[in-house]
Amino acid sequence: MNSGNKSIYHERNLLQKEKMVEEQKTKKKKRRYGLMMMVLILCFFSMINIVSASFFINDNYMKKHGIFLGLFLFIYIFLGSLNYKKFNYSILENKRLRKWLMWGSSGVLVLVGVIGKYNLFPRIVPRINGAYGWVRIAGINLQPAEILKIPFVIVMAITLANCEREESDQNEILVQSIATLCIFIPGLVIQNDIGTALHYGAIWAFMVFMSNIGRNFILKIMGIGIPVGIFITGIVYKFGPSENTGHIIKRIKSYVDILFFNRFDQEVGYQVKQSILAFGSGGLLGKGYANGVQKYSYLPEIHTDFVMATFAEEFGLVGIIGIVLLFYFIFISIMHTSMETKDEFGKYLAMGIGGLIMIQMFINIFVAVGLLPVFGIPMPLFSYGGSSMVTLGIALGIIQNINKVG
């Protein structure tokens, strides 16, 4: 090949590379706008749903929910505009920052749990539904365990990224990831917040499953873990319940009674029964917006953990499927972002955020229809509460950022 042909060949390669870069930028831009559009649609349905669900209880919920959605959008847009690469470099290169992120987060969880458990400052850390994971400061309620899901995902992403770079075998990946999980879980157990602890565990399992660990190895673990879980549930159901039983055992007993014996107690079971009635009475197309009846004090917590019951009653099965599909498309968008990210940390960070959102959505809906015990896990973007909104704003803001520069 002479020098002239070499020059032409080189120019063609450069043009092809430039074209591929432009196509990639266009694709990411479309993904960013598509993700934002789906998020805005969910915010719209969230707002009209909380208006319908809460007007009979207290119209302040509508105003505050609007403020929480505004806060979510602000965090989402603000973080989406930052430079992810600088954030990536700071986390990976600054070992002190990583330690503070890990041990500081777990320390906060333990501190809140200890204060609540020993009733040291009941006005600051009150007991709510058997757990003490809420902090009240200057009239503002915060749930640290909800917000600290983001540091947990970040630390897990660092762990799995390091394992991938060092080409660790599956035993090393499992041991290191379990060690990371074990740093965060004790604080949640002390808080008596088993639902959130299980959510952390599910995020961990999803991220490990998506790592380089062998699928057969995971199936072996599941083959041991699932029977053990069923056995422990059976033991708790058979020997745990009594008049002075704690709320966790009551919820497990209620779950088994509902799922296998169609028996609904007057505490936890009553909520699930009314929620199932709402889902069932909505039928295929629902009763129509604002025509639901469960919000008239029949179903407690209808604006928080059971917020999808009123949505199902008024918009029917079609409405619920529509919301699930929107979350599914968001999840797929996040996973594409993960696969196209150039660094290992960004890949696992996006994966973890995708798992966090999708798992939380399914847990909330499964609880509402009696397929899981009542955990008290909020529905992403729909449930009333600021802590969940802040968490989701940070999570989706990071995804937009990775989409832009990752």
mmCIF file of C-alpha atoms in Angstrom:
data_model
loop_
_atom_site.group_PDB
_atom_site.id
_atom_site.type_symbol
_atom_site.label_atom_id
_atom_site.label_comp_id
_atom_site.label_asym_id
_atom_site.label_seq_id
_atom_site.Cartn_x
_atom_site.Cartn_y
_atom_site.Cartn_z
ATOM 1 C CA MET A 1 0.000 0.000 0.000
ATOM 2 C CA ASN A 2 1.543 3.323 -1.090
ATOM 3 C CA SER A 3 1.598 6.493 1.011
ATOM 4 C CA GLY A 4 -1.426 8.000 -0.799
ATOM 5 C CA ASN A 5 -3.594 4.943 -0.137
ATOM 6 C CA LYS A 6 -2.426 4.832 3.476
ATOM 7 C CA SER A 7 -3.475 8.444 3.927
ATOM 8 C CA ILE A 8 -6.931 7.776 2.447
ATOM 9 C CA TYR A 9 -7.327 4.664 4.623
ATOM 10 C CA HIS A 10 -6.313 6.627 7.718
ATOM 11 C CA GLU A 11 -8.784 9.425 6.916
ATOM 12 C CA ARG A 12 -11.597 6.907 6.434
ATOM 13 C CA ASN A 13 -10.847 5.344 9.823
ATOM 14 C CA LEU A 14 -10.907 8.752 11.476
ATOM 15 C CA LEU A 15 -14.230 9.598 9.821
ATOM 16 C CA GLN A 16 -15.705 6.260 10.905
ATOM 17 C CA LYS A 17 -14.540 6.810 14.479
ATOM 18 C CA GLU A 18 -15.926 10.354 14.522
ATOM 19 C CA LYS A 19 -19.227 9.061 13.141
ATOM 20 C CA MET A 20 -19.390 6.346 15.830
ATOM 21 C CA VAL A 21 -18.646 8.912 18.559
ATOM 22 C CA GLU A 22 -21.413 11.207 17.261
ATOM 23 C CA GLU A 23 -23.864 8.297 17.054
ATOM 24 C CA GLN A 24 -22.990 7.334 20.625
ATOM 25 C CA LYS A 25 -23.533 10.917 21.813
ATOM 26 C CA THR A 26 -26.894 11.083 20.020
ATOM 27 C CA LYS A 27 -27.937 7.757 21.535
ATOM 28 C CA LYS A 28 -27.016 8.890 25.053
ATOM 29 C CA LYS A 29 -28.810 12.194 24.545
ATOM 30 C CA LYS A 30 -31.992 10.393 23.447
ATOM 31 C CA ARG A 31 -31.669 8.095 26.460
ATOM 32 C CA ARG A 32 -31.302 11.062 28.838
ATOM 33 C CA TYR A 33 -34.399 12.771 27.469
ATOM 34 C CA GLY A 34 -36.322 9.499 27.354
ATOM 35 C CA LEU A 35 -35.470 8.777 30.989
ATOM 36 C CA MET A 36 -36.491 12.291 32.018
ATOM 37 C CA MET A 37 -39.800 11.981 30.162
ATOM 38 C CA MET A 38 -40.644 8.689 31.893
ATOM 39 C CA VAL A 39 -39.734 10.174 35.283
ATOM 40 C CA LEU A 40 -41.973 13.209 34.658
ATOM 41 C CA ILE A 41 -44.882 10.958 33.655
ATOM 42 C CA LEU A 42 -44.458 9.007 36.907
ATOM 43 C CA CYS A 43 -44.333 12.289 38.871
ATOM 44 C CA PHE A 44 -47.615 13.375 37.248
ATOM 45 C CA PHE A 45 -49.414 10.146 38.148
ATOM 46 C CA SER A 46 -47.854 10.227 41.607
ATOM 47 C CA MET A 47 -49.245 13.705 42.268
ATOM 48 C CA ILE A 48 -52.785 13.026 41.072
ATOM 49 C CA ASN A 49 -52.782 9.721 42.976
ATOM 50 C CA ILE A 50 -51.742 11.301 46.281
ATOM 51 C CA VAL A 51 -54.380 14.035 45.773
ATOM 52 C CA SER A 52 -57.051 11.352 45.470
ATOM 53 C CA ALA A 53 -55.649 9.111 48.211
ATOM 54 C CA SER A 54 -55.130 11.740 50.895
ATOM 55 C CA PHE A 55 -57.732 14.496 50.518
ATOM 56 C CA PHE A 56 -60.128 12.785 52.961
ATOM 57 C CA ILE A 57 -57.382 12.222 55.556
ATOM 58 C CA ASN A 58 -55.457 15.500 55.452
ATOM 59 C CA ASP A 59 -54.962 17.900 52.560
ATOM 60 C CA ASN A 60 -51.509 18.829 53.953
ATOM 61 C CA TYR A 61 -50.242 15.555 52.491
ATOM 62 C CA MET A 62 -50.981 16.877 48.991
ATOM 63 C CA LYS A 63 -49.020 20.101 49.571
ATOM 64 C CA LYS A 64 -46.075 18.320 51.198
ATOM 65 C CA HIS A 65 -46.022 15.634 48.515
ATOM 66 C CA GLY A 66 -45.814 18.378 45.887
ATOM 67 C CA ILE A 67 -42.865 19.882 47.797
ATOM 68 C CA PHE A 68 -41.184 16.454 48.017
ATOM 69 C CA LEU A 69 -41.628 15.937 44.263
ATOM 70 C CA GLY A 70 -40.141 19.390 43.665
ATOM 71 C CA LEU A 71 -37.177 18.482 45.891
ATOM 72 C CA PHE A 72 -36.754 15.215 44.002
ATOM 73 C CA LEU A 73 -36.706 17.014 40.621
ATOM 74 C CA PHE A 74 -34.236 19.624 41.885
ATOM 75 C CA ILE A 75 -31.784 16.967 43.143
ATOM 76 C CA TYR A 76 -32.303 14.888 39.991
ATOM 77 C CA ILE A 77 -31.567 17.787 37.610
ATOM 78 C CA PHE A 78 -28.752 19.255 39.731
ATOM 79 C CA LEU A 79 -26.823 15.978 40.092
ATOM 80 C CA GLY A 80 -27.439 15.192 36.437
ATOM 81 C CA SER A 81 -25.537 18.359 35.528
ATOM 82 C CA LEU A 82 -22.379 17.550 37.525
ATOM 83 C CA ASN A 83 -19.254 15.876 36.149
ATOM 84 C CA TYR A 84 -19.452 12.165 36.933
ATOM 85 C CA LYS A 85 -15.765 11.607 36.067
ATOM 86 C CA LYS A 86 -14.632 13.907 38.890
ATOM 87 C CA PHE A 87 -16.940 12.085 41.279
ATOM 88 C CA ASN A 88 -15.602 8.750 40.029
ATOM 89 C CA TYR A 89 -11.991 9.852 40.529
ATOM 90 C CA SER A 90 -12.659 11.218 44.051
ATOM 91 C CA ILE A 91 -14.315 8.001 45.213
ATOM 92 C CA LEU A 92 -11.783 5.592 43.707
ATOM 93 C CA GLU A 93 -8.579 7.493 44.478
ATOM 94 C CA ASN A 94 -9.392 8.888 47.940
ATOM 95 C CA LYS A 95 -9.236 5.905 50.295
ATOM 96 C CA ARG A 96 -10.057 8.083 53.315
ATOM 97 C CA LEU A 97 -13.263 9.282 51.641
ATOM 98 C CA ARG A 98 -14.222 5.688 50.863
ATOM 99 C CA LYS A 99 -13.694 4.680 54.486
ATOM 100 C CA TRP A 100 -15.773 7.595 55.744
ATOM 101 C CA LEU A 101 -18.493 6.693 53.259
ATOM 102 C CA MET A 102 -18.582 3.087 54.440
ATOM 103 C CA TRP A 103 -17.968 3.330 58.182
ATOM 104 C CA GLY A 104 -19.696 6.699 58.563
ATOM 105 C CA SER A 105 -22.887 5.348 56.972
ATOM 106 C CA SER A 106 -22.912 2.163 59.059
ATOM 107 C CA GLY A 107 -22.097 4.233 62.161
ATOM 108 C CA VAL A 108 -25.129 6.469 61.588
ATOM 109 C CA LEU A 109 -27.365 3.391 61.249
ATOM 110 C CA VAL A 110 -26.031 1.908 64.508
ATOM 111 C CA LEU A 111 -26.281 5.236 66.352
ATOM 112 C CA VAL A 112 -29.916 5.769 65.348
ATOM 113 C CA GLY A 113 -30.715 2.168 66.306
ATOM 114 C CA VAL A 114 -29.070 2.424 69.736
ATOM 115 C CA ILE A 115 -30.759 5.765 70.528
ATOM 116 C CA GLY A 116 -34.132 4.334 69.545
ATOM 117 C CA LYS A 117 -33.681 0.945 71.200
ATOM 118 C CA TYR A 118 -32.780 2.408 74.587
ATOM 119 C CA ASN A 119 -35.242 5.292 74.274
ATOM 120 C CA LEU A 120 -32.512 7.891 74.893
ATOM 121 C CA PHE A 121 -34.118 10.736 72.919
ATOM 122 C CA PRO A 122 -37.716 9.663 72.112
ATOM 123 C CA ARG A 123 -38.587 13.031 70.584
ATOM 124 C CA ILE A 124 -35.691 12.769 68.145
ATOM 125 C CA VAL A 125 -35.809 9.008 67.426
ATOM 126 C CA PRO A 126 -39.424 7.865 67.997
ATOM 127 C CA ARG A 127 -40.685 4.301 67.763
ATOM 128 C CA ILE A 128 -42.934 3.946 64.677
ATOM 129 C CA ASN A 129 -44.667 0.649 63.782
ATOM 130 C CA GLY A 130 -42.281 -1.321 65.983
ATOM 131 C CA ALA A 131 -39.114 0.158 64.452
ATOM 132 C CA TYR A 132 -36.952 3.148 65.367
ATOM 133 C CA GLY A 133 -35.321 4.271 62.164
ATOM 134 C CA TRP A 134 -36.809 7.762 61.915
ATOM 135 C CA VAL A 135 -35.095 10.944 63.054
ATOM 136 C CA ARG A 136 -37.057 14.133 63.818
ATOM 137 C CA ILE A 137 -35.095 17.378 63.665
ATOM 138 C CA ALA A 138 -36.746 20.823 63.669
ATOM 139 C CA GLY A 139 -40.081 19.318 62.639
ATOM 140 C CA ILE A 140 -38.558 17.407 59.707
ATOM 141 C CA ASN A 141 -38.729 13.601 59.606
ATOM 142 C CA LEU A 142 -35.812 11.733 58.027
ATOM 143 C CA GLN A 143 -35.167 8.027 57.553
ATOM 144 C CA PRO A 144 -31.360 7.634 57.404
ATOM 145 C CA ALA A 145 -31.573 3.977 56.315
ATOM 146 C CA GLU A 146 -33.465 5.053 53.189
ATOM 147 C CA ILE A 147 -30.984 7.762 52.164
ATOM 148 C CA LEU A 148 -27.959 5.604 53.027
ATOM 149 C CA LYS A 149 -28.941 3.062 50.376
ATOM 150 C CA ILE A 150 -26.948 5.258 47.981
ATOM 151 C CA PRO A 151 -23.651 4.991 49.948
ATOM 152 C CA PHE A 152 -24.313 1.235 50.231
ATOM 153 C CA VAL A 153 -24.635 0.918 46.441
ATOM 154 C CA ILE A 154 -21.500 3.070 45.970
ATOM 155 C CA VAL A 155 -19.456 0.915 48.377
ATOM 156 C CA MET A 156 -20.742 -2.278 46.739
ATOM 157 C CA ALA A 157 -19.829 -0.871 43.309
ATOM 158 C CA ILE A 158 -16.287 -0.108 44.532
ATOM 159 C CA THR A 159 -15.966 -3.646 45.957
ATOM 160 C CA LEU A 160 -17.159 -5.384 42.776
ATOM 161 C CA ALA A 161 -15.155 -3.055 40.501
ATOM 162 C CA ASN A 162 -11.974 -3.823 42.460
ATOM 163 C CA CYS A 163 -12.715 -7.543 42.238
ATOM 164 C CA GLU A 164 -13.154 -7.268 38.466
ATOM 165 C CA ARG A 165 -9.918 -5.312 37.990
ATOM 166 C CA GLU A 166 -7.988 -7.773 40.146
ATOM 167 C CA GLU A 167 -9.651 -10.728 38.364
ATOM 168 C CA SER A 168 -10.801 -12.205 41.679
ATOM 169 C CA ASP A 169 -12.352 -15.667 41.630
ATOM 170 C CA GLN A 170 -15.986 -16.215 42.607
ATOM 171 C CA ASN A 171 -15.166 -17.166 46.206
ATOM 172 C CA GLU A 172 -13.262 -13.882 46.707
ATOM 173 C CA ILE A 173 -16.104 -11.879 45.115
ATOM 174 C CA LEU A 174 -18.632 -13.540 47.416
ATOM 175 C CA VAL A 175 -16.553 -13.070 50.572
ATOM 176 C CA GLN A 176 -15.731 -9.409 49.890
ATOM 177 C CA SER A 177 -19.302 -8.520 48.913
ATOM 178 C CA ILE A 178 -20.737 -10.289 51.990
ATOM 179 C CA ALA A 179 -18.235 -8.405 54.171
ATOM 180 C CA THR A 180 -19.529 -5.123 52.687
ATOM 181 C CA LEU A 181 -23.148 -6.147 53.326
ATOM 182 C CA CYS A 182 -22.335 -7.129 56.913
ATOM 183 C CA ILE A 183 -21.001 -3.629 57.635
ATOM 184 C CA PHE A 184 -24.423 -2.087 56.900
ATOM 185 C CA ILE A 185 -26.897 -4.724 58.147
ATOM 186 C CA PRO A 186 -26.232 -4.640 61.961
ATOM 187 C CA GLY A 187 -27.506 -1.052 62.252
ATOM 188 C CA LEU A 188 -30.746 -2.007 60.487
ATOM 189 C CA VAL A 189 -31.223 -5.025 62.753
ATOM 190 C CA ILE A 190 -30.718 -2.826 65.840
ATOM 191 C CA GLN A 191 -33.343 -0.448 64.413
ATOM 192 C CA ASN A 192 -35.722 -3.415 64.136
ATOM 193 C CA ASP A 193 -36.188 -2.481 60.460
ATOM 194 C CA ILE A 194 -36.109 -5.909 58.865
ATOM 195 C CA GLY A 195 -37.897 -4.714 55.721
ATOM 196 C CA THR A 196 -35.165 -2.213 54.843
ATOM 197 C CA ALA A 197 -32.503 -4.798 55.785
ATOM 198 C CA LEU A 198 -34.069 -7.222 53.298
ATOM 199 C CA HIS A 199 -34.063 -4.488 50.654
ATOM 200 C CA TYR A 200 -30.325 -3.957 51.240
ATOM 201 C CA GLY A 201 -29.868 -7.734 50.985
ATOM 202 C CA ALA A 202 -31.832 -7.874 47.718
ATOM 203 C CA ILE A 203 -29.726 -5.049 46.234
ATOM 204 C CA TRP A 204 -26.587 -6.953 47.278
ATOM 205 C CA ALA A 205 -27.879 -10.168 45.665
ATOM 206 C CA PHE A 206 -28.751 -8.373 42.418
ATOM 207 C CA MET A 207 -25.344 -6.697 42.156
ATOM 208 C CA VAL A 208 -23.483 -9.938 42.907
ATOM 209 C CA PHE A 209 -25.637 -11.794 40.373
ATOM 210 C CA MET A 210 -24.706 -9.191 37.732
ATOM 211 C CA SER A 211 -20.985 -9.444 38.560
ATOM 212 C CA ASN A 212 -18.448 -11.910 37.149
ATOM 213 C CA ILE A 213 -19.491 -14.582 39.608
ATOM 214 C CA GLY A 214 -20.563 -17.843 37.923
ATOM 215 C CA ARG A 215 -24.292 -18.436 37.436
ATOM 216 C CA ASN A 216 -23.975 -22.067 38.565
ATOM 217 C CA PHE A 217 -22.320 -20.872 41.760
ATOM 218 C CA ILE A 218 -25.245 -18.510 42.396
ATOM 219 C CA LEU A 219 -27.770 -21.281 41.731
ATOM 220 C CA LYS A 220 -26.007 -23.464 44.304
ATOM 221 C CA ILE A 221 -26.247 -20.665 46.880
ATOM 222 C CA MET A 222 -29.943 -20.183 46.052
ATOM 223 C CA GLY A 223 -30.449 -23.918 46.330
ATOM 224 C CA ILE A 224 -29.227 -23.717 49.937
ATOM 225 C CA GLY A 225 -30.593 -20.272 50.866
ATOM 226 C CA ILE A 226 -34.226 -20.680 49.729
ATOM 227 C CA PRO A 227 -34.927 -23.928 51.653
ATOM 228 C CA VAL A 228 -33.218 -22.447 54.745
ATOM 229 C CA GLY A 229 -35.404 -19.336 54.464
ATOM 230 C CA ILE A 230 -38.564 -21.425 54.141
ATOM 231 C CA PHE A 231 -37.505 -23.567 57.110
ATOM 232 C CA ILE A 232 -36.852 -20.517 59.325
ATOM 233 C CA THR A 233 -40.217 -18.993 58.310
ATOM 234 C CA GLY A 234 -41.935 -22.269 59.239
ATOM 235 C CA ILE A 235 -40.202 -22.379 62.629
ATOM 236 C CA VAL A 236 -41.133 -18.753 63.370
ATOM 237 C CA TYR A 237 -44.747 -19.406 62.350
ATOM 238 C CA LYS A 238 -45.012 -22.567 64.438
ATOM 239 C CA PHE A 239 -43.219 -21.559 67.634
ATOM 240 C CA GLY A 240 -42.857 -17.763 67.559
ATOM 241 C CA PRO A 241 -46.331 -16.260 67.953
ATOM 242 C CA SER A 242 -47.661 -15.376 71.405
ATOM 243 C CA GLU A 243 -49.550 -12.534 73.045
ATOM 244 C CA ASN A 244 -46.317 -10.576 73.611
ATOM 245 C CA THR A 245 -44.791 -11.351 70.228
ATOM 246 C CA GLY A 246 -42.823 -8.586 68.502
ATOM 247 C CA HIS A 247 -44.149 -6.945 65.348
ATOM 248 C CA ILE A 248 -41.744 -8.841 63.031
ATOM 249 C CA ILE A 249 -42.994 -12.272 64.102
ATOM 250 C CA LYS A 250 -46.600 -11.029 63.914
ATOM 251 C CA ARG A 251 -46.038 -9.923 60.343
ATOM 252 C CA ILE A 252 -44.494 -13.264 59.359
ATOM 253 C CA LYS A 253 -47.404 -15.151 60.951
ATOM 254 C CA SER A 254 -49.920 -12.863 59.256
ATOM 255 C CA TYR A 255 -48.177 -13.367 55.900
ATOM 256 C CA VAL A 256 -48.302 -17.181 56.148
ATOM 257 C CA ASP A 257 -51.946 -17.082 57.282
ATOM 258 C CA ILE A 258 -52.915 -14.881 54.333
ATOM 259 C CA LEU A 259 -50.891 -16.708 51.689
ATOM 260 C CA PHE A 260 -51.751 -20.305 52.622
ATOM 261 C CA PHE A 261 -54.890 -20.209 54.780
ATOM 262 C CA ASN A 262 -56.725 -17.052 53.595
ATOM 263 C CA ARG A 263 -56.929 -15.810 57.219
ATOM 264 C CA PHE A 264 -56.674 -12.091 57.932
ATOM 265 C CA ASP A 265 -55.992 -10.881 61.465
ATOM 266 C CA GLN A 266 -57.246 -7.502 62.706
ATOM 267 C CA GLU A 267 -53.814 -5.835 62.736
ATOM 268 C CA VAL A 268 -51.440 -6.391 59.802
ATOM 269 C CA GLY A 269 -53.858 -8.722 58.018
ATOM 270 C CA TYR A 270 -56.587 -6.081 57.978
ATOM 271 C CA GLN A 271 -54.421 -3.704 55.927
ATOM 272 C CA VAL A 272 -53.564 -6.391 53.390
ATOM 273 C CA LYS A 273 -57.205 -7.504 53.155
ATOM 274 C CA GLN A 274 -58.411 -3.975 52.381
ATOM 275 C CA SER A 275 -55.587 -3.511 49.897
ATOM 276 C CA ILE A 276 -56.488 -6.737 48.073
ATOM 277 C CA LEU A 277 -60.131 -5.578 47.998
ATOM 278 C CA ALA A 278 -58.994 -2.324 46.394
ATOM 279 C CA PHE A 279 -56.961 -4.171 43.730
ATOM 280 C CA GLY A 280 -59.825 -6.592 43.070
ATOM 281 C CA SER A 281 -62.613 -4.017 42.944
ATOM 282 C CA GLY A 282 -60.656 -1.927 40.439
ATOM 283 C CA GLY A 283 -61.024 -4.683 37.852
ATOM 284 C CA LEU A 284 -59.523 -4.161 34.420
ATOM 285 C CA LEU A 285 -60.041 -0.410 33.927
ATOM 286 C CA GLY A 286 -60.757 0.820 37.464
ATOM 287 C CA LYS A 287 -63.627 2.803 38.966
ATOM 288 C CA GLY A 288 -62.376 6.076 37.547
ATOM 289 C CA TYR A 289 -60.182 8.785 39.031
ATOM 290 C CA ALA A 290 -61.200 9.880 42.562
ATOM 291 C CA ASN A 291 -63.965 7.230 42.702
ATOM 292 C CA GLY A 292 -62.125 4.815 45.006
ATOM 293 C CA VAL A 293 -63.584 4.098 48.459
ATOM 294 C CA GLN A 294 -60.662 2.596 50.422
ATOM 295 C CA LYS A 295 -59.257 6.092 51.064
ATOM 296 C CA TYR A 296 -62.260 6.880 53.277
ATOM 297 C CA SER A 297 -60.421 5.512 56.337
ATOM 298 C CA TYR A 298 -60.969 1.861 55.355
ATOM 299 C CA LEU A 299 -57.292 1.276 54.536
ATOM 300 C CA PRO A 300 -54.679 2.711 56.949
ATOM 301 C CA GLU A 301 -51.416 4.084 55.480
ATOM 302 C CA ILE A 302 -53.060 4.435 52.052
ATOM 303 C CA HIS A 303 -50.887 7.453 51.254
ATOM 304 C CA THR A 304 -47.606 5.707 52.174
ATOM 305 C CA ASP A 305 -46.916 1.962 52.022
ATOM 306 C CA PHE A 306 -50.275 1.047 50.428
ATOM 307 C CA VAL A 307 -50.488 3.995 48.047
ATOM 308 C CA MET A 308 -50.803 1.706 44.999
ATOM 309 C CA ALA A 309 -54.043 0.248 46.380
ATOM 310 C CA THR A 310 -55.952 3.433 45.622
ATOM 311 C CA PHE A 311 -54.249 3.675 42.211
ATOM 312 C CA ALA A 312 -55.320 0.094 41.379
ATOM 313 C CA GLU A 313 -58.860 0.777 42.588
ATOM 314 C CA GLU A 314 -59.234 3.869 40.389
ATOM 315 C CA PHE A 315 -57.132 2.936 37.327
ATOM 316 C CA GLY A 316 -57.484 -0.850 37.399
ATOM 317 C CA LEU A 317 -55.144 -3.567 36.189
ATOM 318 C CA VAL A 318 -54.343 -1.586 33.033
ATOM 319 C CA GLY A 319 -53.158 1.360 35.147
ATOM 320 C CA ILE A 320 -50.958 -0.809 37.363
ATOM 321 C CA ILE A 321 -49.423 -2.558 34.326
ATOM 322 C CA GLY A 322 -48.751 0.868 32.804
ATOM 323 C CA ILE A 323 -46.854 2.031 35.909
ATOM 324 C CA VAL A 324 -44.882 -1.235 36.118
ATOM 325 C CA LEU A 325 -43.950 -0.898 32.423
ATOM 326 C CA LEU A 326 -42.719 2.663 32.992
ATOM 327 C CA PHE A 327 -40.469 1.432 35.801
ATOM 328 C CA TYR A 328 -39.352 -1.465 33.594
ATOM 329 C CA PHE A 329 -38.363 0.902 30.773
ATOM 330 C CA ILE A 330 -36.465 3.068 33.279
ATOM 331 C CA PHE A 331 -34.690 -0.073 34.498
ATOM 332 C CA ILE A 332 -33.792 -1.109 30.934
ATOM 333 C CA SER A 333 -32.493 2.407 30.218
ATOM 334 C CA ILE A 334 -30.324 2.238 33.352
ATOM 335 C CA MET A 335 -28.978 -1.192 32.410
ATOM 336 C CA HIS A 336 -28.040 0.065 28.922
ATOM 337 C CA THR A 337 -26.229 2.936 30.627
ATOM 338 C CA SER A 338 -24.403 0.406 32.793
ATOM 339 C CA MET A 339 -23.346 -1.755 29.852
ATOM 340 C CA GLU A 340 -22.031 1.218 27.848
ATOM 341 C CA THR A 341 -20.080 2.841 30.691
ATOM 342 C CA LYS A 342 -16.321 2.712 30.112
ATOM 343 C CA ASP A 343 -15.221 2.031 33.717
ATOM 344 C CA GLU A 344 -16.025 -0.835 36.082
ATOM 345 C CA PHE A 345 -17.123 1.388 38.971
ATOM 346 C CA GLY A 346 -19.661 3.265 36.820
ATOM 347 C CA LYS A 347 -20.975 -0.025 35.467
ATOM 348 C CA TYR A 348 -21.691 -1.482 38.918
ATOM 349 C CA LEU A 349 -22.938 1.839 40.284
ATOM 350 C CA ALA A 350 -25.580 2.064 37.542
ATOM 351 C CA MET A 351 -26.478 -1.615 38.011
ATOM 352 C CA GLY A 352 -26.950 -1.123 41.737
ATOM 353 C CA ILE A 353 -29.184 1.909 41.232
ATOM 354 C CA GLY A 354 -31.285 0.015 38.684
ATOM 355 C CA GLY A 355 -31.665 -2.873 41.131
ATOM 356 C CA LEU A 356 -32.498 -0.525 44.013
ATOM 357 C CA ILE A 357 -35.413 1.085 42.135
ATOM 358 C CA MET A 358 -36.844 -2.039 40.490
ATOM 359 C CA ILE A 359 -36.644 -4.222 43.602
ATOM 360 C CA GLN A 360 -38.259 -1.519 45.750
ATOM 361 C CA MET A 361 -41.128 -1.168 43.276
ATOM 362 C CA PHE A 362 -41.811 -4.914 43.207
ATOM 363 C CA ILE A 363 -41.559 -5.282 46.999
ATOM 364 C CA ASN A 364 -44.128 -2.517 47.530
ATOM 365 C CA ILE A 365 -46.644 -3.967 45.046
ATOM 366 C CA PHE A 366 -46.112 -7.551 46.243
ATOM 367 C CA VAL A 367 -46.751 -6.439 49.837
ATOM 368 C CA ALA A 368 -49.938 -4.657 48.743
ATOM 369 C CA VAL A 369 -51.357 -7.861 47.198
ATOM 370 C CA GLY A 370 -50.225 -10.188 50.016
ATOM 371 C CA LEU A 371 -47.369 -11.924 48.170
ATOM 372 C CA LEU A 372 -44.783 -10.621 50.672
ATOM 373 C CA PRO A 373 -44.969 -9.766 54.392
ATOM 374 C CA VAL A 374 -45.731 -6.145 55.268
ATOM 375 C CA PHE A 375 -42.258 -4.576 55.287
ATOM 376 C CA GLY A 376 -43.009 -0.861 55.204
ATOM 377 C CA ILE A 377 -41.082 -0.241 51.973
ATOM 378 C CA PRO A 378 -42.266 2.884 50.084
ATOM 379 C CA MET A 379 -43.319 2.838 46.439
ATOM 380 C CA PRO A 380 -40.700 4.804 44.452
ATOM 381 C CA LEU A 381 -41.989 8.313 43.616
ATOM 382 C CA PHE A 382 -45.549 7.435 44.699
ATOM 383 C CA SER A 383 -45.419 7.000 48.477
ATOM 384 C CA TYR A 384 -45.669 10.091 50.658
ATOM 385 C CA GLY A 385 -42.332 10.902 52.313
ATOM 386 C CA GLY A 386 -39.220 13.001 51.745
ATOM 387 C CA SER A 387 -36.447 10.491 52.491
ATOM 388 C CA SER A 388 -37.404 8.203 49.618
ATOM 389 C CA MET A 389 -37.680 11.187 47.258
ATOM 390 C CA VAL A 390 -34.188 12.395 48.200
ATOM 391 C CA THR A 391 -32.769 8.897 47.639
ATOM 392 C CA LEU A 392 -34.405 8.557 44.226
ATOM 393 C CA GLY A 393 -33.337 12.070 43.224
ATOM 394 C CA ILE A 394 -29.710 11.209 44.008
ATOM 395 C CA ALA A 395 -29.967 7.806 42.304
ATOM 396 C CA LEU A 396 -31.520 9.005 39.046
ATOM 397 C CA GLY A 397 -29.335 12.135 39.011
ATOM 398 C CA ILE A 398 -26.252 9.895 39.069
ATOM 399 C CA ILE A 399 -27.683 7.873 36.169
ATOM 400 C CA GLN A 400 -28.268 11.011 34.086
ATOM 401 C CA ASN A 401 -24.718 12.083 34.872
ATOM 402 C CA ILE A 402 -23.235 8.740 33.794
ATOM 403 C CA ASN A 403 -25.365 8.904 30.640
ATOM 404 C CA LYS A 404 -23.867 12.273 29.823
ATOM 405 C CA VAL A 405 -20.153 11.778 30.509
ATOM 406 C CA GLY A 406 -19.642 8.139 31.544
#
